[in-house]
Amino acid sequence: MGTTRLKRVQIGKETTWGTLVTATAIVEGLQDAGGQQDQTVEQLDSLGSFAPSQYIAETKRAAKFDLSQQANYEQLGYWFDGIFGTATPTGTGPYTSSWAGYTTSAPSPRLFSVEYGTGTDIYSFAGGVLDTLGISINGYAPWELTPTFLAKVMAEGTFASLSNIVATVIKGASLYIDDYGGTFGSTGITASLVSAKLAFSTGRHLKHYTDAVAPGGWGEGKPTMTMQLVAEFDSTWKADVLALLSGPLSKALRISQSSGTNSVQLDMSGFVSSPHKLWDDRDGNAQVSFPFTARYDPTNGLWFAAEIINDVATLP
């Protein structure tokens, strides 16, 4: 009998999409996970009877997988690799890994094999490509990561024998807001930010052909990104509210945090994309929500950039 408390997720890096490889890392800080076969079965109707047709046909078969994880400095890079392409760390320890939102050419993302299960009930997912990624920051609590995957095939599997690493949890964050086209990280906003939610969508899809029920490949789509900031209303946010009364508002946004020699830095250029409410209540204090959508910044040449510094020379 499966026990949900013993759920485990292990991942490996595929060289050839859809060819299952043995996992090389345990996902640390796992909060939940789930997978399923994504199958289309059609009932083939025909005239001559009121009864439901006896004929059925399976027309598509693939898989999906998702997980939630308390973020750590050592493994956050897996998910950025899966969206923006595999980073090459620089330095001699600690190491610096960097990613940037792609523009004129598609990335070569990390491709995943996944081992998932509890006890002896274990399943594998081959041909995993990252579909979406959520990053949720609330107060000084650990960041929550929610990556989702499209996969070629789900099958019964086994767990590779692996050991846990000692990971450093990412909690809390510093916020910087500067003018669009300006220098990221120049103006710190203190004692104000309540929460932040970043959402990436790759727009990727699986490609099905006539020669197999399983997908024969995957394709890129247009990526999108949003950042929802919730803050206690003060003079900083009042200035932005007043600016919005005169027209669109765009900003250079940075969220960062560090612990010892570890650090993470997320930059997004964006504009406020929908109306904000004045005000929500937070324990008797007024708070405001600003929803930003990514906007390309030609001055800095980016719409998103990330940097992680840690002691990991190469992600296994």
Tab-separated table of C-alpha atoms in Angstrom:
chain	number	residue	atom	x	y	z
A	1	MET	CA	0.000	0.000	0.000
A	2	GLY	CA	1.453	3.355	-1.074
A	3	THR	CA	2.103	6.008	1.591
A	4	THR	CA	1.968	9.617	0.392
A	5	ARG	CA	4.363	10.691	3.145
A	6	LEU	CA	7.064	8.662	1.381
A	7	LYS	CA	6.635	10.293	-2.024
A	8	ARG	CA	9.961	10.869	-3.743
A	9	VAL	CA	11.048	12.474	-7.010
A	10	GLN	CA	14.406	11.841	-8.675
A	11	ILE	CA	15.576	13.409	-11.931
A	12	GLY	CA	18.167	12.715	-14.603
A	13	LYS	CA	19.375	14.596	-17.667
A	14	GLU	CA	18.499	13.073	-21.039
A	15	THR	CA	20.814	13.347	-24.015
A	16	THR	CA	18.215	12.146	-26.517
A	17	TRP	CA	14.664	13.330	-25.914
A	18	GLY	CA	12.433	10.462	-24.861
A	19	THR	CA	15.234	8.010	-24.059
A	20	LEU	CA	14.931	7.229	-20.354
A	21	VAL	CA	18.067	7.690	-18.264
A	22	THR	CA	18.829	6.761	-14.672
A	23	ALA	CA	18.202	9.560	-12.187
A	24	THR	CA	21.211	11.388	-10.744
A	25	ALA	CA	19.580	13.665	-8.136
A	26	ILE	CA	16.842	13.589	-5.506
A	27	VAL	CA	14.568	16.643	-5.518
A	28	GLU	CA	15.143	18.113	-2.054
A	29	GLY	CA	12.403	19.861	-0.081
A	30	LEU	CA	9.635	18.056	-1.968
A	31	GLN	CA	6.181	19.219	-0.854
A	32	ASP	CA	4.003	17.315	-3.301
A	33	ALA	CA	4.120	15.693	-6.724
A	34	GLY	CA	1.864	13.960	-9.200
A	35	GLY	CA	1.891	12.493	-12.667
A	36	GLN	CA	-0.529	11.008	-15.142
A	37	GLN	CA	-0.829	9.506	-18.560
A	38	ASP	CA	-2.305	12.080	-20.938
A	39	GLN	CA	-4.393	9.915	-23.236
A	40	THR	CA	-7.086	10.527	-25.850
A	41	VAL	CA	-9.532	7.672	-26.566
A	42	GLU	CA	-12.310	8.338	-29.044
A	43	GLN	CA	-15.554	6.417	-29.442
A	44	LEU	CA	-16.158	5.851	-33.142
A	45	ASP	CA	-19.845	6.422	-33.777
A	46	SER	CA	-21.803	4.807	-36.600
A	47	LEU	CA	-25.387	4.894	-37.786
A	48	GLY	CA	-27.792	1.982	-37.499
A	49	SER	CA	-28.251	1.748	-33.728
A	50	PHE	CA	-29.176	3.836	-30.708
A	51	ALA	CA	-26.664	1.935	-28.567
A	52	PRO	CA	-23.280	3.404	-27.726
A	53	SER	CA	-20.756	2.358	-30.343
A	54	GLN	CA	-18.659	-0.719	-29.601
A	55	TYR	CA	-15.687	0.778	-31.448
A	56	ILE	CA	-13.037	2.840	-29.700
A	57	ALA	CA	-9.620	4.074	-30.807
A	58	GLU	CA	-6.690	5.478	-28.858
A	59	THR	CA	-5.469	8.479	-30.870
A	60	LYS	CA	-2.925	10.129	-28.565
A	61	ARG	CA	-0.757	9.068	-25.641
A	62	ALA	CA	1.715	11.187	-23.689
A	63	ALA	CA	2.230	12.155	-20.038
A	64	LYS	CA	2.284	15.068	-17.610
A	65	PHE	CA	4.103	15.599	-14.341
A	66	ASP	CA	4.202	18.327	-11.699
A	67	LEU	CA	5.777	18.944	-8.319
A	68	SER	CA	6.094	21.559	-5.605
A	69	GLN	CA	9.370	22.135	-3.804
A	70	GLN	CA	10.791	24.392	-1.129
A	71	ALA	CA	13.465	26.233	-3.077
A	72	ASN	CA	17.150	25.802	-2.346
A	73	TYR	CA	20.211	27.491	-3.818
A	74	GLU	CA	21.695	24.195	-5.002
A	75	GLN	CA	18.769	22.980	-7.140
A	76	LEU	CA	16.875	26.052	-8.373
A	77	GLY	CA	19.128	26.009	-11.430
A	78	TYR	CA	17.552	22.764	-12.678
A	79	TRP	CA	14.340	24.582	-13.518
A	80	PHE	CA	16.060	27.575	-15.128
A	81	ASP	CA	18.092	25.077	-17.200
A	82	GLY	CA	14.783	23.533	-18.221
A	83	ILE	CA	13.413	26.849	-19.508
A	84	PHE	CA	16.342	28.915	-20.730
A	85	GLY	CA	18.977	26.296	-21.572
A	86	THR	CA	21.729	24.631	-19.579
A	87	ALA	CA	24.010	27.150	-17.876
A	88	THR	CA	27.785	26.758	-17.763
A	89	PRO	CA	28.962	27.705	-14.249
A	90	THR	CA	31.981	29.998	-14.012
A	91	GLY	CA	34.469	30.510	-11.199
A	92	THR	CA	36.431	28.168	-8.979
A	93	GLY	CA	34.007	27.938	-6.065
A	94	PRO	CA	31.628	29.426	-5.310
A	95	TYR	CA	30.325	29.122	-8.867
A	96	THR	CA	28.141	31.545	-10.822
A	97	SER	CA	25.406	30.341	-13.201
A	98	SER	CA	23.455	32.742	-15.406
A	99	TRP	CA	20.381	32.564	-17.630
A	100	ALA	CA	18.619	35.069	-19.890
A	101	GLY	CA	15.243	35.235	-21.548
A	102	TYR	CA	15.630	34.112	-25.154
A	103	THR	CA	14.802	36.407	-28.055
A	104	THR	CA	15.855	35.525	-31.625
A	105	SER	CA	16.752	31.838	-31.197
A	106	ALA	CA	15.221	28.957	-29.263
A	107	PRO	CA	17.119	27.582	-26.268
A	108	SER	CA	18.466	24.053	-25.852
A	109	PRO	CA	16.812	23.260	-22.523
A	110	ARG	CA	17.699	20.520	-20.074
A	111	LEU	CA	15.607	17.441	-20.866
A	112	PHE	CA	14.420	15.363	-17.932
A	113	SER	CA	13.807	11.758	-17.028
A	114	VAL	CA	11.766	11.548	-13.833
A	115	GLU	CA	11.446	8.761	-11.270
A	116	TYR	CA	8.402	9.206	-9.038
A	117	GLY	CA	6.628	7.108	-6.477
A	118	THR	CA	6.298	5.807	-2.963
A	119	GLY	CA	7.535	2.503	-1.601
A	120	THR	CA	7.426	-0.071	-4.379
A	121	ASP	CA	4.903	1.908	-6.453
A	122	ILE	CA	7.280	3.726	-8.775
A	123	TYR	CA	6.768	5.263	-12.207
A	124	SER	CA	9.088	6.796	-14.760
A	125	PHE	CA	8.527	9.685	-17.136
A	126	ALA	CA	10.753	9.948	-20.207
A	127	GLY	CA	11.066	12.941	-22.510
A	128	GLY	CA	10.281	15.535	-19.849
A	129	VAL	CA	10.336	19.148	-21.054
A	130	LEU	CA	9.563	22.005	-18.698
A	131	ASP	CA	6.213	23.593	-19.508
A	132	THR	CA	5.673	26.133	-16.718
A	133	LEU	CA	7.404	27.312	-13.548
A	134	GLY	CA	5.955	29.199	-10.604
A	135	ILE	CA	7.979	30.899	-7.868
A	136	SER	CA	6.010	32.009	-4.820
A	137	ILE	CA	7.515	34.193	-2.087
A	138	ASN	CA	5.492	34.937	1.035
A	139	GLY	CA	6.988	36.902	3.882
A	140	TYR	CA	10.211	35.389	5.179
A	141	ALA	CA	9.044	31.837	4.479
A	142	PRO	CA	10.879	29.483	2.089
A	143	TRP	CA	10.234	30.101	-1.600
A	144	GLU	CA	7.845	27.598	-3.190
A	145	LEU	CA	8.652	26.286	-6.674
A	146	THR	CA	6.028	24.637	-8.875
A	147	PRO	CA	7.478	23.301	-12.135
A	148	THR	CA	5.260	21.346	-14.550
A	149	PHE	CA	6.428	19.029	-17.319
A	150	LEU	CA	5.213	17.616	-20.592
A	151	ALA	CA	6.548	14.095	-21.171
A	152	LYS	CA	6.670	11.572	-23.983
A	153	VAL	CA	5.783	8.461	-22.026
A	154	MET	CA	4.899	7.213	-18.554
A	155	ALA	CA	5.794	3.675	-17.498
A	156	GLU	CA	6.360	1.526	-14.448
A	157	GLY	CA	9.846	2.193	-13.117
A	158	THR	CA	12.372	1.869	-10.313
A	159	PHE	CA	14.297	4.247	-8.083
A	160	ALA	CA	18.023	4.648	-8.610
A	161	SER	CA	20.009	4.368	-5.375
A	162	LEU	CA	20.870	7.987	-4.534
A	163	SER	CA	21.807	10.002	-1.466
A	164	ASN	CA	20.314	13.292	-0.333
A	165	ILE	CA	22.395	16.436	-0.450
A	166	VAL	CA	22.565	19.081	2.270
A	167	ALA	CA	20.655	21.964	0.698
A	168	THR	CA	20.367	25.600	1.772
A	169	VAL	CA	16.755	26.788	1.705
A	170	ILE	CA	15.960	30.130	0.041
A	171	LYS	CA	13.708	32.246	2.274
A	172	GLY	CA	12.735	35.894	2.246
A	173	ALA	CA	13.712	38.376	-0.456
A	174	SER	CA	14.902	41.888	-1.183
A	175	LEU	CA	13.067	43.986	-3.779
A	176	TYR	CA	14.527	46.647	-6.056
A	177	ILE	CA	12.470	48.806	-8.412
A	178	ASP	CA	14.010	51.176	-10.961
A	179	ASP	CA	12.877	52.988	-14.070
A	180	TYR	CA	12.351	51.003	-17.247
A	181	GLY	CA	15.604	51.066	-19.194
A	182	GLY	CA	17.559	52.029	-16.081
A	183	THR	CA	20.030	50.107	-13.950
A	184	PHE	CA	18.613	47.033	-12.244
A	185	GLY	CA	19.156	46.836	-8.490
A	186	SER	CA	19.809	50.517	-7.821
A	187	THR	CA	16.806	51.385	-5.655
A	188	GLY	CA	15.941	49.086	-2.764
A	189	ILE	CA	12.383	48.921	-1.398
A	190	THR	CA	12.445	48.008	2.306
A	191	ALA	CA	9.794	47.031	4.887
A	192	SER	CA	7.066	46.961	2.255
A	193	LEU	CA	6.907	43.791	0.135
A	194	VAL	CA	4.436	41.202	1.466
A	195	SER	CA	4.586	38.610	-1.308
A	196	ALA	CA	5.712	38.038	-4.869
A	197	LYS	CA	4.593	35.467	-7.403
A	198	LEU	CA	6.543	34.855	-10.600
A	199	ALA	CA	5.002	32.730	-13.337
A	200	PHE	CA	6.813	31.479	-16.446
A	201	SER	CA	5.084	29.739	-19.345
A	202	THR	CA	7.206	28.330	-22.149
A	203	GLY	CA	4.367	27.786	-24.617
A	204	ARG	CA	5.874	24.392	-25.489
A	205	HIS	CA	3.834	21.567	-26.950
A	206	LEU	CA	4.198	17.912	-27.891
A	207	LYS	CA	4.071	17.020	-31.585
A	208	HIS	CA	2.034	14.025	-32.763
A	209	TYR	CA	2.394	12.314	-36.142
A	210	THR	CA	0.700	9.548	-38.119
A	211	ASP	CA	3.290	6.860	-37.402
A	212	ALA	CA	2.806	6.462	-33.625
A	213	VAL	CA	0.333	7.064	-30.830
A	214	ALA	CA	3.106	8.649	-28.726
A	215	PRO	CA	4.503	12.082	-29.623
A	216	GLY	CA	7.459	12.175	-31.994
A	217	GLY	CA	8.921	15.417	-30.694
A	218	TRP	CA	8.212	18.706	-28.986
A	219	GLY	CA	8.097	22.299	-30.167
A	220	GLU	CA	8.732	25.779	-28.797
A	221	GLY	CA	6.074	28.451	-28.380
A	222	LYS	CA	6.110	32.068	-27.328
A	223	PRO	CA	7.265	32.383	-23.694
A	224	THR	CA	5.434	34.622	-21.252
A	225	MET	CA	6.251	35.810	-17.734
A	226	THR	CA	4.429	37.712	-15.019
A	227	MET	CA	5.401	39.024	-11.590
A	228	GLN	CA	2.684	39.834	-9.064
A	229	LEU	CA	3.882	42.092	-6.250
A	230	VAL	CA	1.770	42.627	-3.119
A	231	ALA	CA	3.000	45.345	-0.791
A	232	GLU	CA	1.941	47.514	2.105
A	233	PHE	CA	0.828	50.844	0.694
A	234	ASP	CA	3.356	53.614	1.365
A	235	SER	CA	4.897	56.626	-0.391
A	236	THR	CA	6.772	54.427	-2.901
A	237	TRP	CA	3.651	52.658	-4.088
A	238	LYS	CA	1.579	55.841	-3.973
A	239	ALA	CA	3.998	57.391	-6.471
A	240	ASP	CA	3.447	54.427	-8.785
A	241	VAL	CA	-0.312	54.656	-8.400
A	242	LEU	CA	-0.174	58.344	-9.343
A	243	ALA	CA	2.058	57.534	-12.317
A	244	LEU	CA	-0.495	55.004	-13.544
A	245	LEU	CA	-3.179	57.702	-13.549
A	246	SER	CA	-1.224	59.394	-16.350
A	247	GLY	CA	-0.585	56.313	-18.490
A	248	PRO	CA	1.198	52.937	-18.619
A	249	LEU	CA	3.836	52.162	-15.988
A	250	SER	CA	6.967	50.113	-16.783
A	251	LYS	CA	9.723	49.201	-14.339
A	252	ALA	CA	13.028	47.354	-13.975
A	253	LEU	CA	12.358	44.810	-11.205
A	254	ARG	CA	14.859	42.797	-9.184
A	255	ILE	CA	14.230	40.181	-6.498
A	256	SER	CA	17.286	38.827	-4.706
A	257	GLN	CA	18.367	36.941	-1.617
A	258	SER	CA	21.555	35.503	-0.153
A	259	SER	CA	22.778	33.160	2.550
A	260	GLY	CA	26.495	32.964	3.236
A	261	THR	CA	28.239	32.526	-0.120
A	262	ASN	CA	24.947	31.528	-1.799
A	263	SER	CA	22.829	34.073	-3.633
A	264	VAL	CA	20.047	34.326	-6.201
A	265	GLN	CA	19.100	37.323	-8.339
A	266	LEU	CA	16.056	37.578	-10.627
A	267	ASP	CA	15.626	40.559	-12.985
A	268	MET	CA	12.501	41.268	-15.010
A	269	SER	CA	11.580	44.243	-17.165
A	270	GLY	CA	7.827	44.654	-17.096
A	271	PHE	CA	4.733	46.844	-17.254
A	272	VAL	CA	1.637	46.932	-15.056
A	273	SER	CA	-0.775	44.913	-17.136
A	274	SER	CA	-4.130	45.091	-15.332
A	275	PRO	CA	-5.978	47.377	-12.896
A	276	HIS	CA	-4.976	47.375	-9.246
A	277	LYS	CA	-7.339	47.618	-6.311
A	278	LEU	CA	-7.099	50.363	-3.698
A	279	TRP	CA	-6.984	48.817	-1.133
A	280	ASP	CA	-6.923	45.304	0.202
A	281	ASP	CA	-6.794	44.880	3.962
A	282	ARG	CA	-3.868	43.259	5.808
A	283	ASP	CA	-4.369	43.260	9.555
A	284	GLY	CA	-5.858	46.730	9.364
A	285	ASN	CA	-3.166	48.066	7.023
A	286	ALA	CA	-3.781	49.044	3.403
A	287	GLN	CA	-2.005	46.938	0.816
A	288	VAL	CA	-1.846	47.116	-2.964
A	289	SER	CA	-1.162	44.592	-5.703
A	290	PHE	CA	0.837	45.357	-8.840
A	291	PRO	CA	0.672	42.741	-11.638
A	292	PHE	CA	3.635	43.114	-14.010
A	293	THR	CA	3.982	41.404	-17.385
A	294	ALA	CA	7.393	40.986	-18.994
A	295	ARG	CA	8.362	43.667	-21.534
A	296	TYR	CA	11.556	43.618	-23.566
A	297	ASP	CA	14.027	46.317	-22.558
A	298	PRO	CA	16.249	47.238	-25.544
A	299	THR	CA	18.548	49.403	-23.414
A	300	ASN	CA	19.558	46.517	-21.172
A	301	GLY	CA	18.872	43.914	-23.858
A	302	LEU	CA	16.655	41.679	-21.730
A	303	TRP	CA	13.186	40.809	-20.524
A	304	PHE	CA	14.399	38.394	-17.867
A	305	ALA	CA	17.738	37.379	-16.386
A	306	ALA	CA	18.721	35.154	-13.473
A	307	GLU	CA	21.944	34.514	-11.598
A	308	ILE	CA	22.682	31.934	-8.921
A	309	ILE	CA	25.882	31.668	-6.925
A	310	ASN	CA	26.477	28.424	-5.003
A	311	ASP	CA	29.016	25.658	-4.424
A	312	VAL	CA	27.734	23.446	-7.262
A	313	ALA	CA	30.306	23.134	-10.049
A	314	THR	CA	27.944	21.063	-12.237
A	315	LEU	CA	24.356	20.032	-11.649
A	316	PRO	CA	24.259	16.201	-11.706
